[in-house]
PDB file of C-alpha atoms in Angstrom:
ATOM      1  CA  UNK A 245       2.998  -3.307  26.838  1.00  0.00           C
ATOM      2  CA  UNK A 246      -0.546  -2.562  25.750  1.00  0.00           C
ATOM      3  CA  UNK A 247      -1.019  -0.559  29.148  1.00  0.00           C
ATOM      4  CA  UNK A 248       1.643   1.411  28.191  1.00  0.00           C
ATOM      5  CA  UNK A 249       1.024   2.046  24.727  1.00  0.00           C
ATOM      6  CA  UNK A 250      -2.519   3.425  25.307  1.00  0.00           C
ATOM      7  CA  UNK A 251      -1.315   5.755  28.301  1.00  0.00           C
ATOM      8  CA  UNK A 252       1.373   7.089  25.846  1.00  0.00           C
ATOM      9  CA  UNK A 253      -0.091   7.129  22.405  1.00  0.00           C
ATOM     10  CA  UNK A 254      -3.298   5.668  20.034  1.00  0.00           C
ATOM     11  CA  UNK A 255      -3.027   2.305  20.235  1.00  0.00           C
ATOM     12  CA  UNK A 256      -4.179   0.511  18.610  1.00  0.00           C
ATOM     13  CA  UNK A 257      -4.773   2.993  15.686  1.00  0.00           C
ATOM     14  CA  UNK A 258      -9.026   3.752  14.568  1.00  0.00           C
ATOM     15  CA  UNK A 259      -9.982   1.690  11.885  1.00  0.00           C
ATOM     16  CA  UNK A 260      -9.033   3.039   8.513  1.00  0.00           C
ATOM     17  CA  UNK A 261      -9.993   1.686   4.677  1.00  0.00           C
ATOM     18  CA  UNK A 262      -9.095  -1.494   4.406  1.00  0.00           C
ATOM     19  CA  UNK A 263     -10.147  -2.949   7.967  1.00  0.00           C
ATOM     20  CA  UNK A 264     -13.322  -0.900   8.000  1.00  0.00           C
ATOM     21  CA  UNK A 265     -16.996  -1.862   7.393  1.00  0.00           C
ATOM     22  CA  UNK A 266     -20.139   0.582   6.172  1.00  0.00           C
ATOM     23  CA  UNK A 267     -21.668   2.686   7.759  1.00  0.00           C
ATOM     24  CA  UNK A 268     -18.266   3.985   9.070  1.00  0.00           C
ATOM     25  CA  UNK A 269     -16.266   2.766   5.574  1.00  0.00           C
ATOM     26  CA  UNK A 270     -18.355   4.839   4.109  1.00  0.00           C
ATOM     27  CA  UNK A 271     -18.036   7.695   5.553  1.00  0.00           C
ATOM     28  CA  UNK A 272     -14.131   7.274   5.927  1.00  0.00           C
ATOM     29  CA  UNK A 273     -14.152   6.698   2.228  1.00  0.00           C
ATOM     30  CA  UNK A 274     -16.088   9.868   1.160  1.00  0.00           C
ATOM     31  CA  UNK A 275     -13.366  12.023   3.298  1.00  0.00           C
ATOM     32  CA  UNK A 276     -10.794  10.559   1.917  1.00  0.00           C
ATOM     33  CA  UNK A 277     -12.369  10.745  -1.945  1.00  0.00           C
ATOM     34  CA  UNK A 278     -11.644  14.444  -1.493  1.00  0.00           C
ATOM     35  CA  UNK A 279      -8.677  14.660  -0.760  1.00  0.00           C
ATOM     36  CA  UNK A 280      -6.863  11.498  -2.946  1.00  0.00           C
ATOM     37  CA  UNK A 281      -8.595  12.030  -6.142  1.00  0.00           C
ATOM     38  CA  UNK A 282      -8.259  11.005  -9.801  1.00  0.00           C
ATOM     39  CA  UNK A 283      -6.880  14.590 -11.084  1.00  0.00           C
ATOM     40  CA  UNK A 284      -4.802  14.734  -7.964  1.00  0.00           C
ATOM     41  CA  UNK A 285      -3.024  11.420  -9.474  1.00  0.00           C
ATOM     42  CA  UNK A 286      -2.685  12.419 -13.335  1.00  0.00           C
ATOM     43  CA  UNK A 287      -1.433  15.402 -12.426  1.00  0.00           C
ATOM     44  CA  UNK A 288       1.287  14.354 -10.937  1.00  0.00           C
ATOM     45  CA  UNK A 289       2.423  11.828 -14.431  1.00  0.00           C
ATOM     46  CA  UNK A 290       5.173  14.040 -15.543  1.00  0.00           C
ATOM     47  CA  UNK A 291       6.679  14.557 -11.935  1.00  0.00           C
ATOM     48  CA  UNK A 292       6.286  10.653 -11.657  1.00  0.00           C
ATOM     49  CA  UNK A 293       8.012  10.188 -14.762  1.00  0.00           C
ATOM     50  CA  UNK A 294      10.641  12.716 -13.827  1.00  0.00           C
ATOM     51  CA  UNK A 295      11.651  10.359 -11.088  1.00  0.00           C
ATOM     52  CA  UNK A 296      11.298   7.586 -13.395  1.00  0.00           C
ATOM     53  CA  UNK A 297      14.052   9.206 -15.545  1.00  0.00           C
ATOM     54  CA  UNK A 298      16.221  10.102 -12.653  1.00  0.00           C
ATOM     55  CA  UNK A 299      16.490   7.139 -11.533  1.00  0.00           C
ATOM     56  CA  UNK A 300      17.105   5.257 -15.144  1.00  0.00           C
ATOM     57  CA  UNK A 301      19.469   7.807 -15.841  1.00  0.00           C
ATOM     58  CA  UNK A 302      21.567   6.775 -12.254  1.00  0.00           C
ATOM     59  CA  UNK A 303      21.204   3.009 -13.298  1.00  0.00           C
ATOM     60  CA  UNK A 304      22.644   3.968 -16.836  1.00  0.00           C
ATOM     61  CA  UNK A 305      25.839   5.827 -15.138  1.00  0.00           C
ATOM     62  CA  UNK A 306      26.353   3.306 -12.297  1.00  0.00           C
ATOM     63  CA  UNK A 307      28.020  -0.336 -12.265  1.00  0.00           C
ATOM     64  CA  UNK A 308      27.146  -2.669 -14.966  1.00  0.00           C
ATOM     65  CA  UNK A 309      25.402  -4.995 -12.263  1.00  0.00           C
ATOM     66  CA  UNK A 310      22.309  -3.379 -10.272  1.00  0.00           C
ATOM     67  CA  UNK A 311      19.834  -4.450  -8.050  1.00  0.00           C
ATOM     68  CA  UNK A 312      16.493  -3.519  -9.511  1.00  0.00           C
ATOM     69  CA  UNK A 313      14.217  -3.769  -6.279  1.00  0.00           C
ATOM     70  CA  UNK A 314      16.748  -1.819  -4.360  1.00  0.00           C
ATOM     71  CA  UNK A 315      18.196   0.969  -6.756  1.00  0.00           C
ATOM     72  CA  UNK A 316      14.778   1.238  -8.547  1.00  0.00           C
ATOM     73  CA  UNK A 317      11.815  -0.448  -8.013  1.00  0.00           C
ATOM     74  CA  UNK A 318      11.452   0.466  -4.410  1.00  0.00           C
ATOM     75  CA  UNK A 319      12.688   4.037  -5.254  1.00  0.00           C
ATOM     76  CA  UNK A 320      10.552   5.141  -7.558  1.00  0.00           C
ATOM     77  CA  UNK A 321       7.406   4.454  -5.167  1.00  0.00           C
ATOM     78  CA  UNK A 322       9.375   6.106  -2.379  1.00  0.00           C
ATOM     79  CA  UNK A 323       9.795   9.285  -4.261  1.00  0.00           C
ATOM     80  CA  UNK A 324       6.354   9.161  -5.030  1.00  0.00           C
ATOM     81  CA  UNK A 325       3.921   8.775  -2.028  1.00  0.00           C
ATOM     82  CA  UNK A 326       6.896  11.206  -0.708  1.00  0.00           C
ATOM     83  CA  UNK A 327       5.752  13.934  -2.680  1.00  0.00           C
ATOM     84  CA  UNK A 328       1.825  13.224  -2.790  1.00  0.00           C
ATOM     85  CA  UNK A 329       1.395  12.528   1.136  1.00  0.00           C
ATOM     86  CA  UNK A 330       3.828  15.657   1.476  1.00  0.00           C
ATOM     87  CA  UNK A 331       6.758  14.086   3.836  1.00  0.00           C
ATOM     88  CA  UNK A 332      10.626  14.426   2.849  1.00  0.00           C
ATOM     89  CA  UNK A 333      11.580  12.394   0.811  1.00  0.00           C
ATOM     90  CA  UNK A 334      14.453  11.957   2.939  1.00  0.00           C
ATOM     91  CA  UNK A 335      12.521  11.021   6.124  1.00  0.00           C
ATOM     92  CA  UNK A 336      11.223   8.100   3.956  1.00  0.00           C
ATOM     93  CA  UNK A 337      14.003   5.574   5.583  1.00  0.00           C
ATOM     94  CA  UNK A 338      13.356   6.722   8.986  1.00  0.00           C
ATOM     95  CA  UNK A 339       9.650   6.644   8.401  1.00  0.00           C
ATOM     96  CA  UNK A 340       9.814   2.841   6.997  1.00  0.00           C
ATOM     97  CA  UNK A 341      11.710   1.944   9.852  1.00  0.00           C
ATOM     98  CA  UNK A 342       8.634   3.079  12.126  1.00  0.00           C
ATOM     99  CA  UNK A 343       6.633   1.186   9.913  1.00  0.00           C
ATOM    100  CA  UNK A 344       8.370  -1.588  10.479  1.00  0.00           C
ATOM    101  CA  UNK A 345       7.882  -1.126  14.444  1.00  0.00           C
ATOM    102  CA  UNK A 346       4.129  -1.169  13.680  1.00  0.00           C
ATOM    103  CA  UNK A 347       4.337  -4.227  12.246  1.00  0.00           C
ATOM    104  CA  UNK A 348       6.619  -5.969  14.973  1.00  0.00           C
ATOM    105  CA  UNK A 349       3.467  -4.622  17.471  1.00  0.00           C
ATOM    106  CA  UNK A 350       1.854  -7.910  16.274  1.00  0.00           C
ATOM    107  CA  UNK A 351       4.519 -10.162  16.240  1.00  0.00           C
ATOM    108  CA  UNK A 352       3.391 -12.851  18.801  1.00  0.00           C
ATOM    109  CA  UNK A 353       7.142 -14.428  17.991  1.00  0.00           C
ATOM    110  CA  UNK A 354       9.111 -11.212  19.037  1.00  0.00           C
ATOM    111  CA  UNK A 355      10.579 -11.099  22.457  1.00  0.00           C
ATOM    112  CA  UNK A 356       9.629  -8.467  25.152  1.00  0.00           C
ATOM    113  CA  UNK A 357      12.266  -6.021  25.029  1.00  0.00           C
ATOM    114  CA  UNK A 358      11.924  -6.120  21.218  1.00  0.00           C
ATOM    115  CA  UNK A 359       8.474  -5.053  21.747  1.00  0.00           C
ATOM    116  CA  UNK A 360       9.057  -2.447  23.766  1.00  0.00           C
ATOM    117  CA  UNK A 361      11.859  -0.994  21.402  1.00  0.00           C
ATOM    118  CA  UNK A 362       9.056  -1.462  18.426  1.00  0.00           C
ATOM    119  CA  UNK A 363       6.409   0.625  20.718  1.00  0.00           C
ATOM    120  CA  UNK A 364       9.477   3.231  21.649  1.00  0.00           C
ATOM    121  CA  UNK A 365       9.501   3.527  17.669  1.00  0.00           C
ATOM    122  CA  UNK A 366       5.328   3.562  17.029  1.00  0.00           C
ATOM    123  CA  UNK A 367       4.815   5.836  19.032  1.00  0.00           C
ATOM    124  CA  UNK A 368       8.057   8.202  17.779  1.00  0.00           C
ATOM    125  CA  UNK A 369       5.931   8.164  14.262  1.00  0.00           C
ATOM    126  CA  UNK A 370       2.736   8.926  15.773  1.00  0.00           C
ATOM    127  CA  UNK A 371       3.952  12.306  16.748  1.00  0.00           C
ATOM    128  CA  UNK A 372       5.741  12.613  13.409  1.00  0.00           C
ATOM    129  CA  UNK A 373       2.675  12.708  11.904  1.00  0.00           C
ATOM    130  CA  UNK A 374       1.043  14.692  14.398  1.00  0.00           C
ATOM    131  CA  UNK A 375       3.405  17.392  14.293  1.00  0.00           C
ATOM    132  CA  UNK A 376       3.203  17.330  10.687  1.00  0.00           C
ATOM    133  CA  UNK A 377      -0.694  17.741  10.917  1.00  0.00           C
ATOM    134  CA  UNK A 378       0.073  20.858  12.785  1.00  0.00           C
ATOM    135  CA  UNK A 379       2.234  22.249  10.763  1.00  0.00           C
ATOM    136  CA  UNK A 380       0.188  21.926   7.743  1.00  0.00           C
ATOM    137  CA  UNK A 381      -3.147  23.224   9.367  1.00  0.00           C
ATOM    138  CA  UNK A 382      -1.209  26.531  10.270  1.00  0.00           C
ATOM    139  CA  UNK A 383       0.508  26.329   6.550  1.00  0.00           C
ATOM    140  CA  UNK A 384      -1.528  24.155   3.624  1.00  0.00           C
ATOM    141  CA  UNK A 385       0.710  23.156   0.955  1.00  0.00           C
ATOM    142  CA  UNK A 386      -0.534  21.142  -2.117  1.00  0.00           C
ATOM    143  CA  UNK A 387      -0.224  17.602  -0.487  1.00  0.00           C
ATOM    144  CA  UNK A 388      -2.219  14.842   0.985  1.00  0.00           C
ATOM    145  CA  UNK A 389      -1.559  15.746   4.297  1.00  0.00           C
ATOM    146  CA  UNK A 390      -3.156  19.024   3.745  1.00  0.00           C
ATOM    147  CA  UNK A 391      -6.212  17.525   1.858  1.00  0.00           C
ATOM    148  CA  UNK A 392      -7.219  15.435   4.763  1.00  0.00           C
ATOM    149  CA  UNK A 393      -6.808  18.356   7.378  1.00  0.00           C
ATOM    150  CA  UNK A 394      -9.486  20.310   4.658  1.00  0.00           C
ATOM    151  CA  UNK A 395     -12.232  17.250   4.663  1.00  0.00           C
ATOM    152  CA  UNK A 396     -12.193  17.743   8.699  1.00  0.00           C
ATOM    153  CA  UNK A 397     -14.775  20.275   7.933  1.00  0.00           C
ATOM    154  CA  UNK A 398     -18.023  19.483   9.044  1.00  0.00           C
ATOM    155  CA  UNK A 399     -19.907  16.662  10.903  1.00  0.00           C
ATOM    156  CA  UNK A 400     -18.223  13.498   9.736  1.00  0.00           C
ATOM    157  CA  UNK A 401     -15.027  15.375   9.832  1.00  0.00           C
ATOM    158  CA  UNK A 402     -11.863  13.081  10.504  1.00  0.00           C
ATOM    159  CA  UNK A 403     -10.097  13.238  13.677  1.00  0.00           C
ATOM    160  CA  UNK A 404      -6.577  13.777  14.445  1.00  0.00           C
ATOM    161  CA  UNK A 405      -6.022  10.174  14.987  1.00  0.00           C
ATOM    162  CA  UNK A 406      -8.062   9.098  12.120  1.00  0.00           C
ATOM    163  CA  UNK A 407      -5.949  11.017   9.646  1.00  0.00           C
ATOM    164  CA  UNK A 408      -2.520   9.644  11.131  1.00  0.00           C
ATOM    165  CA  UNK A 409      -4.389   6.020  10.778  1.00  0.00           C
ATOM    166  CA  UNK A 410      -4.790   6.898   7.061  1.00  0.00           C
ATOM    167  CA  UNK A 411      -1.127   8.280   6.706  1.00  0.00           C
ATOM    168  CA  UNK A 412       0.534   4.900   8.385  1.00  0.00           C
ATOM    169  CA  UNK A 413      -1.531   2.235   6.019  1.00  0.00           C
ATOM    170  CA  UNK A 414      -1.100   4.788   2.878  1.00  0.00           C
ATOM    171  CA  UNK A 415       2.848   5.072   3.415  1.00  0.00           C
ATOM    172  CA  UNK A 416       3.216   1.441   3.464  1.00  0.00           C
ATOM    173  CA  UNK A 417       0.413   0.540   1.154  1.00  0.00           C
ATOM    174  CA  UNK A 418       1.576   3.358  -1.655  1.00  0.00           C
ATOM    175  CA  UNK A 419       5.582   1.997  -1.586  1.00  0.00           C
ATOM    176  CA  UNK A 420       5.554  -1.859  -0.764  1.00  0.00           C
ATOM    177  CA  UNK A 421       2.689  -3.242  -3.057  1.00  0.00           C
ATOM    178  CA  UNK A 422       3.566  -1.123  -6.045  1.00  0.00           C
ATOM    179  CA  UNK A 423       7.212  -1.756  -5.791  1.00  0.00           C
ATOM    180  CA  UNK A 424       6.014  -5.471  -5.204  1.00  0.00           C
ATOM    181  CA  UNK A 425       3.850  -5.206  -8.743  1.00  0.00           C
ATOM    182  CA  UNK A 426       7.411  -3.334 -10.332  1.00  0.00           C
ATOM    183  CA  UNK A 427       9.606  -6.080  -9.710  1.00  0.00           C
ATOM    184  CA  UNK A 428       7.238  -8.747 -10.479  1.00  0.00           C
ATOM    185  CA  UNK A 429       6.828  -7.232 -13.846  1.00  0.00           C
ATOM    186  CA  UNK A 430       9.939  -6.373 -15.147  1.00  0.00           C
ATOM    187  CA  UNK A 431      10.659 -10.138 -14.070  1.00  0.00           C
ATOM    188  CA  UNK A 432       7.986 -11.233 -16.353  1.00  0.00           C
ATOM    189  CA  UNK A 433       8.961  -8.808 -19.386  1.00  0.00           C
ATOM    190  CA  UNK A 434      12.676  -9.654 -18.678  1.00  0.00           C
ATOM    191  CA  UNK A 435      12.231 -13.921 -18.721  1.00  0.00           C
ATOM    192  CA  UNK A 436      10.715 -12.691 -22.431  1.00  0.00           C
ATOM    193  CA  UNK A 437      13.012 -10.674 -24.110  1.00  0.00           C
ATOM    194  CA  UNK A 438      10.919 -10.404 -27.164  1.00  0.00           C
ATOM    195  CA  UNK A 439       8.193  -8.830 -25.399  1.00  0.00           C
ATOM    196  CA  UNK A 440      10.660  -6.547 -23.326  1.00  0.00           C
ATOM    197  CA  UNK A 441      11.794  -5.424 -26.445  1.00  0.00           C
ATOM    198  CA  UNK A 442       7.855  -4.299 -27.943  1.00  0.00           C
ATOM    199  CA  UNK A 443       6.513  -3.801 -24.405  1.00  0.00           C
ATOM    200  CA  UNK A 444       8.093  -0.153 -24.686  1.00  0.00           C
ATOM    201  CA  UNK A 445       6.630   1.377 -27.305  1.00  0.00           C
ATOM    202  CA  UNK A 446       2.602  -0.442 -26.720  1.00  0.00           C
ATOM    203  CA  UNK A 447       1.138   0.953 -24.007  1.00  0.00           C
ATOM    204  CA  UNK A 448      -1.562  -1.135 -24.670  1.00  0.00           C
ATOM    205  CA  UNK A 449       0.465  -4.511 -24.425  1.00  0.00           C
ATOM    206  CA  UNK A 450       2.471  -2.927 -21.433  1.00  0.00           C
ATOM    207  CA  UNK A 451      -0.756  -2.718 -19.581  1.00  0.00           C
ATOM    208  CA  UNK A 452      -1.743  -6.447 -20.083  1.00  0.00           C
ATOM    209  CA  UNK A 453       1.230  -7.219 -19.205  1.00  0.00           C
ATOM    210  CA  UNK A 454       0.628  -5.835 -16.054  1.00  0.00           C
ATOM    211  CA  UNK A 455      -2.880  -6.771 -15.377  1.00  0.00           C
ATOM    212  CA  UNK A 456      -0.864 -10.558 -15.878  1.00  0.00           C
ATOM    213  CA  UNK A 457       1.493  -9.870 -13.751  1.00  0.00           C
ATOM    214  CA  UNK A 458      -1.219  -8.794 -10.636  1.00  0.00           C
ATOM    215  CA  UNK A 459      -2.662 -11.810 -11.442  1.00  0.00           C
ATOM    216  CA  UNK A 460       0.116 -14.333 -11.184  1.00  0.00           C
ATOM    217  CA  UNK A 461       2.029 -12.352  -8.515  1.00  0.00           C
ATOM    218  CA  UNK A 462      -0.101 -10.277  -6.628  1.00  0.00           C
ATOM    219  CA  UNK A 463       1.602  -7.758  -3.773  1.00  0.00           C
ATOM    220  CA  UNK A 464      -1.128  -8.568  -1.370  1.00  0.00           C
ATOM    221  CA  UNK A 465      -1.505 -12.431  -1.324  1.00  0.00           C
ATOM    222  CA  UNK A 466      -4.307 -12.293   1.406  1.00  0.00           C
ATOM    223  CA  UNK A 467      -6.081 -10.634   4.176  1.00  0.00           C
ATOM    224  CA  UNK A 468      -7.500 -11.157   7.839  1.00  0.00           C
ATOM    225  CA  UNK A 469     -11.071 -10.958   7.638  1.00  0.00           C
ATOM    226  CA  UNK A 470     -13.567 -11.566  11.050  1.00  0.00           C
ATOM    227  CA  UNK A 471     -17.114 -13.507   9.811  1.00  0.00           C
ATOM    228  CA  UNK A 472     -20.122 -11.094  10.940  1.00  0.00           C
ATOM    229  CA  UNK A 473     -22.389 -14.549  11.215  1.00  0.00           C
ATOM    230  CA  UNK A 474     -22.464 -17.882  11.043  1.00  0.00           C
ATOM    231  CA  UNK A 475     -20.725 -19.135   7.005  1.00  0.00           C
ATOM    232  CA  UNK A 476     -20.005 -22.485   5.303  1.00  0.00           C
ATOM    233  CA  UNK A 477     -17.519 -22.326   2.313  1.00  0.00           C
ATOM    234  CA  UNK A 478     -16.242 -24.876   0.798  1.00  0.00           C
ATOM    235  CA  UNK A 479     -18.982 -27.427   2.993  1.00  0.00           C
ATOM    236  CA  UNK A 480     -16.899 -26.282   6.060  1.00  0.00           C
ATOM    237  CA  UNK A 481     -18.873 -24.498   8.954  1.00  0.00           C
ATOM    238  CA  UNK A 482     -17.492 -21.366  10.348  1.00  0.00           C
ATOM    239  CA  UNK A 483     -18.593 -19.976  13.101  1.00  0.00           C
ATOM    240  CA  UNK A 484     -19.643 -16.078  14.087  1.00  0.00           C
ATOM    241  CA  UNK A 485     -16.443 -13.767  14.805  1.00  0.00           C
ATOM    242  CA  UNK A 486     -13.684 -16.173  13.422  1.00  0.00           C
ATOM    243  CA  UNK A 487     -10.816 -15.377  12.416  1.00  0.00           C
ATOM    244  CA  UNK A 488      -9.988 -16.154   8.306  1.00  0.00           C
ATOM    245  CA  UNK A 489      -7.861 -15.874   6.124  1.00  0.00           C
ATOM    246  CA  UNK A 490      -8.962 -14.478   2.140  1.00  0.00           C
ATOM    247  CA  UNK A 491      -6.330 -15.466  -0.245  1.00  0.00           C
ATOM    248  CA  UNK A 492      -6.328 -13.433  -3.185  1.00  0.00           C
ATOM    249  CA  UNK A 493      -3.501 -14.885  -4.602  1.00  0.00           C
ATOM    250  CA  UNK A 494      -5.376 -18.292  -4.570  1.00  0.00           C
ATOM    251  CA  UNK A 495      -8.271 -16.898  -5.978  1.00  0.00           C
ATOM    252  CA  UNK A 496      -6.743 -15.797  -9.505  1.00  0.00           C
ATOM    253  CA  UNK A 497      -4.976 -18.895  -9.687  1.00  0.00           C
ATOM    254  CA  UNK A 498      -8.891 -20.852  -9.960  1.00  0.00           C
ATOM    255  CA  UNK A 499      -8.615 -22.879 -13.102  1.00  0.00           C
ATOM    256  CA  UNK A 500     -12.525 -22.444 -13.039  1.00  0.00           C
ATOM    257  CA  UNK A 501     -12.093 -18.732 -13.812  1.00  0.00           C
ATOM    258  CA  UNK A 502      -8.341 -18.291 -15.043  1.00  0.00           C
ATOM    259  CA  UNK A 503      -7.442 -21.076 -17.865  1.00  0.00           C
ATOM    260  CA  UNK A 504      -4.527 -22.742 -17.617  1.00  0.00           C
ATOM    261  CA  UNK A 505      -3.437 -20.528 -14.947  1.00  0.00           C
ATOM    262  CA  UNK A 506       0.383 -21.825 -14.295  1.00  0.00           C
ATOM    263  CA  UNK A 507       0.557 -19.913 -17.672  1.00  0.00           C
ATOM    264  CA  UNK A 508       1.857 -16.387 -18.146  1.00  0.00           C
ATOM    265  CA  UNK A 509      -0.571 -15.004 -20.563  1.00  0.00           C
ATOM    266  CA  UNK A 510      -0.920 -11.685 -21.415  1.00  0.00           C
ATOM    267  CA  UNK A 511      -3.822 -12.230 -24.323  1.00  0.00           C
ATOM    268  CA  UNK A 512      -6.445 -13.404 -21.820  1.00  0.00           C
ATOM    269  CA  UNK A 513      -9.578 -12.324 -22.508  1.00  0.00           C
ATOM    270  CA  UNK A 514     -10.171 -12.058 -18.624  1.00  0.00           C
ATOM    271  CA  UNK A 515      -7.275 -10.692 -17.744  1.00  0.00           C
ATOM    272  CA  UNK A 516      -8.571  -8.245 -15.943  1.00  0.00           C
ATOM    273  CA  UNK A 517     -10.972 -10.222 -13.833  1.00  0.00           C
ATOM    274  CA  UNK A 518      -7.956 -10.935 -11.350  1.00  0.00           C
ATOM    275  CA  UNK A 519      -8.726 -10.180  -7.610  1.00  0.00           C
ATOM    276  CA  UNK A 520      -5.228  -8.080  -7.067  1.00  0.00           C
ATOM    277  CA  UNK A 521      -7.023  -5.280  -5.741  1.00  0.00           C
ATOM    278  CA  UNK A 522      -9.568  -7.071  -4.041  1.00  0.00           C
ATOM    279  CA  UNK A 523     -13.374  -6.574  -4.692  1.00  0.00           C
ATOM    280  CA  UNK A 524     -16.455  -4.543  -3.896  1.00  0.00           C
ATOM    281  CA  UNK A 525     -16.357  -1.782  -1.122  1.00  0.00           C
ATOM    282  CA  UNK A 526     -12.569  -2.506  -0.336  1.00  0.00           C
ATOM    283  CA  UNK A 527     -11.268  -2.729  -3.770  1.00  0.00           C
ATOM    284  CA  UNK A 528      -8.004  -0.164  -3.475  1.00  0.00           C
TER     285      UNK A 528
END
């Protein structure tokens, strides 16, 4: 299977953000800097909240009982790293079920033949993508897509491969964790309807609310991580290129740093000191 991926695609994909280290983080991160930037985001609030409304307004005019992860909370994400990475927005169900291949790529549980159908669909979105890069070098529009083909300019220029790397962890990474942080939310504003009702109209209370809510639930629970020397945590030894485990949900449950932390609180006066999108050179 691996033979066969590598003689018919990238496999497995360069190194991108999260699963990078300096020097070559660095670099990987100033590239992308210039193309996914703050004013890129903020300007796209009132197309956001047009899909917001959209969506509300086809909740409001549908059957009294809806599913809010399906008919919303994983919409709304969907429409939106649609429109900034620049793919259709309806490719986005075809696209997640590539992602999904990716992902069964590493399933030491999955059969064979399951594997091979996953790698039949991996490498199907690889030259998605790739076509896509094409089309936008000969044709820039105002999308992400486009931004990273610009940053190729010059010595630490991304390659092909590099930029599809950064397309496949950004699709999944812009839908799954913030539709994660959605639900987990309006769960915790909906078990209090008191402070749905004032959440609303405070943007300032909304916003703790949230921070609370990354802390208590947050969309990535923990990471794979490979030790670069010899470590002891905790008095346990562990040797040079193991394999761990960093749970950040763990983490921001530490009664040492979070009191009482069983306890939705959105009045902390650390609330923000929650590890939900990590910490130093890999924070997201």
């Amino acid at each position: 299977l691996l033979a066969e991926l590598q003689r018919r695609t990238t496999f497995p994909l360069p190194a991108g953000l999260f699963n990078n280290d300096p020097p070559d983080h660095t670099r990987a991160r100033a590239l992308f800097s210039k193309a996914f930037t703050p004013a890129k985001v903020a300007g796209m609030e009132p197309q956001i909240r047009g899909f917001a409304e959209e969506l509300a307004a086809a909740l409001r005019a549908g059957p009294e009982a809806i599913e809010l992860m399906h008919d919303f909370a994983y919409k709304l994400p969907m429409k939106v790293i649609s429109a900034l990475v620049g793919v259709p927005y309806e490719h986005m169900d075809q696209l997640k079920a590539w992602q999904d291949d990716w992902f069964k790529l590493y399933d030491p549980t999955l059969d064979t033949a399951s594997k091979l159908a996953a790698a039949d669909g991996f490498i199907a979105y690889q030259a998605y993508y790739a076509e896509l890069i094409e089309r936008r070098r000969a044709a820039p529009a105002d999308d992400l897509i486009s931004a990273l083909v610009r940053a190729r300019e010059g010595a630490d220029a991304f390659t092909n491969d590099e930029i599809v790397s950064h397309l496949v962890v950004l699709l999944f990474a812009g839908y799954e964790t913030t539709a994660s942080l959605t639900g987990s939310t309006l769960f915790s504003l909906l078990a209090d309807p008191s402070l749905w009702a004032r959440a609303g109209d405070d943007a300032a209370l909304l916003q703790a609310v949230i921070e609370e809510s990354l802390r208590m639930h947050a969309p990535v629970q923990m990471e794979p991580r490979h030790t670069t020397g010899p470590a002891t945590v905790g008095g346990v030894e562990i040797p040079p290129g193991s394999a761990v485990l960093t749970f950040f949900g763990a983490a921001n449950y530490d009664p040492q740093v979070f009191a009482d932390p069983l306890r939705f609180d959105r009045s902390r006066a650390n609330g923000t000191r929650h590890l939900g999108f990590g910490w130093g050179v890999h924070s997201c």
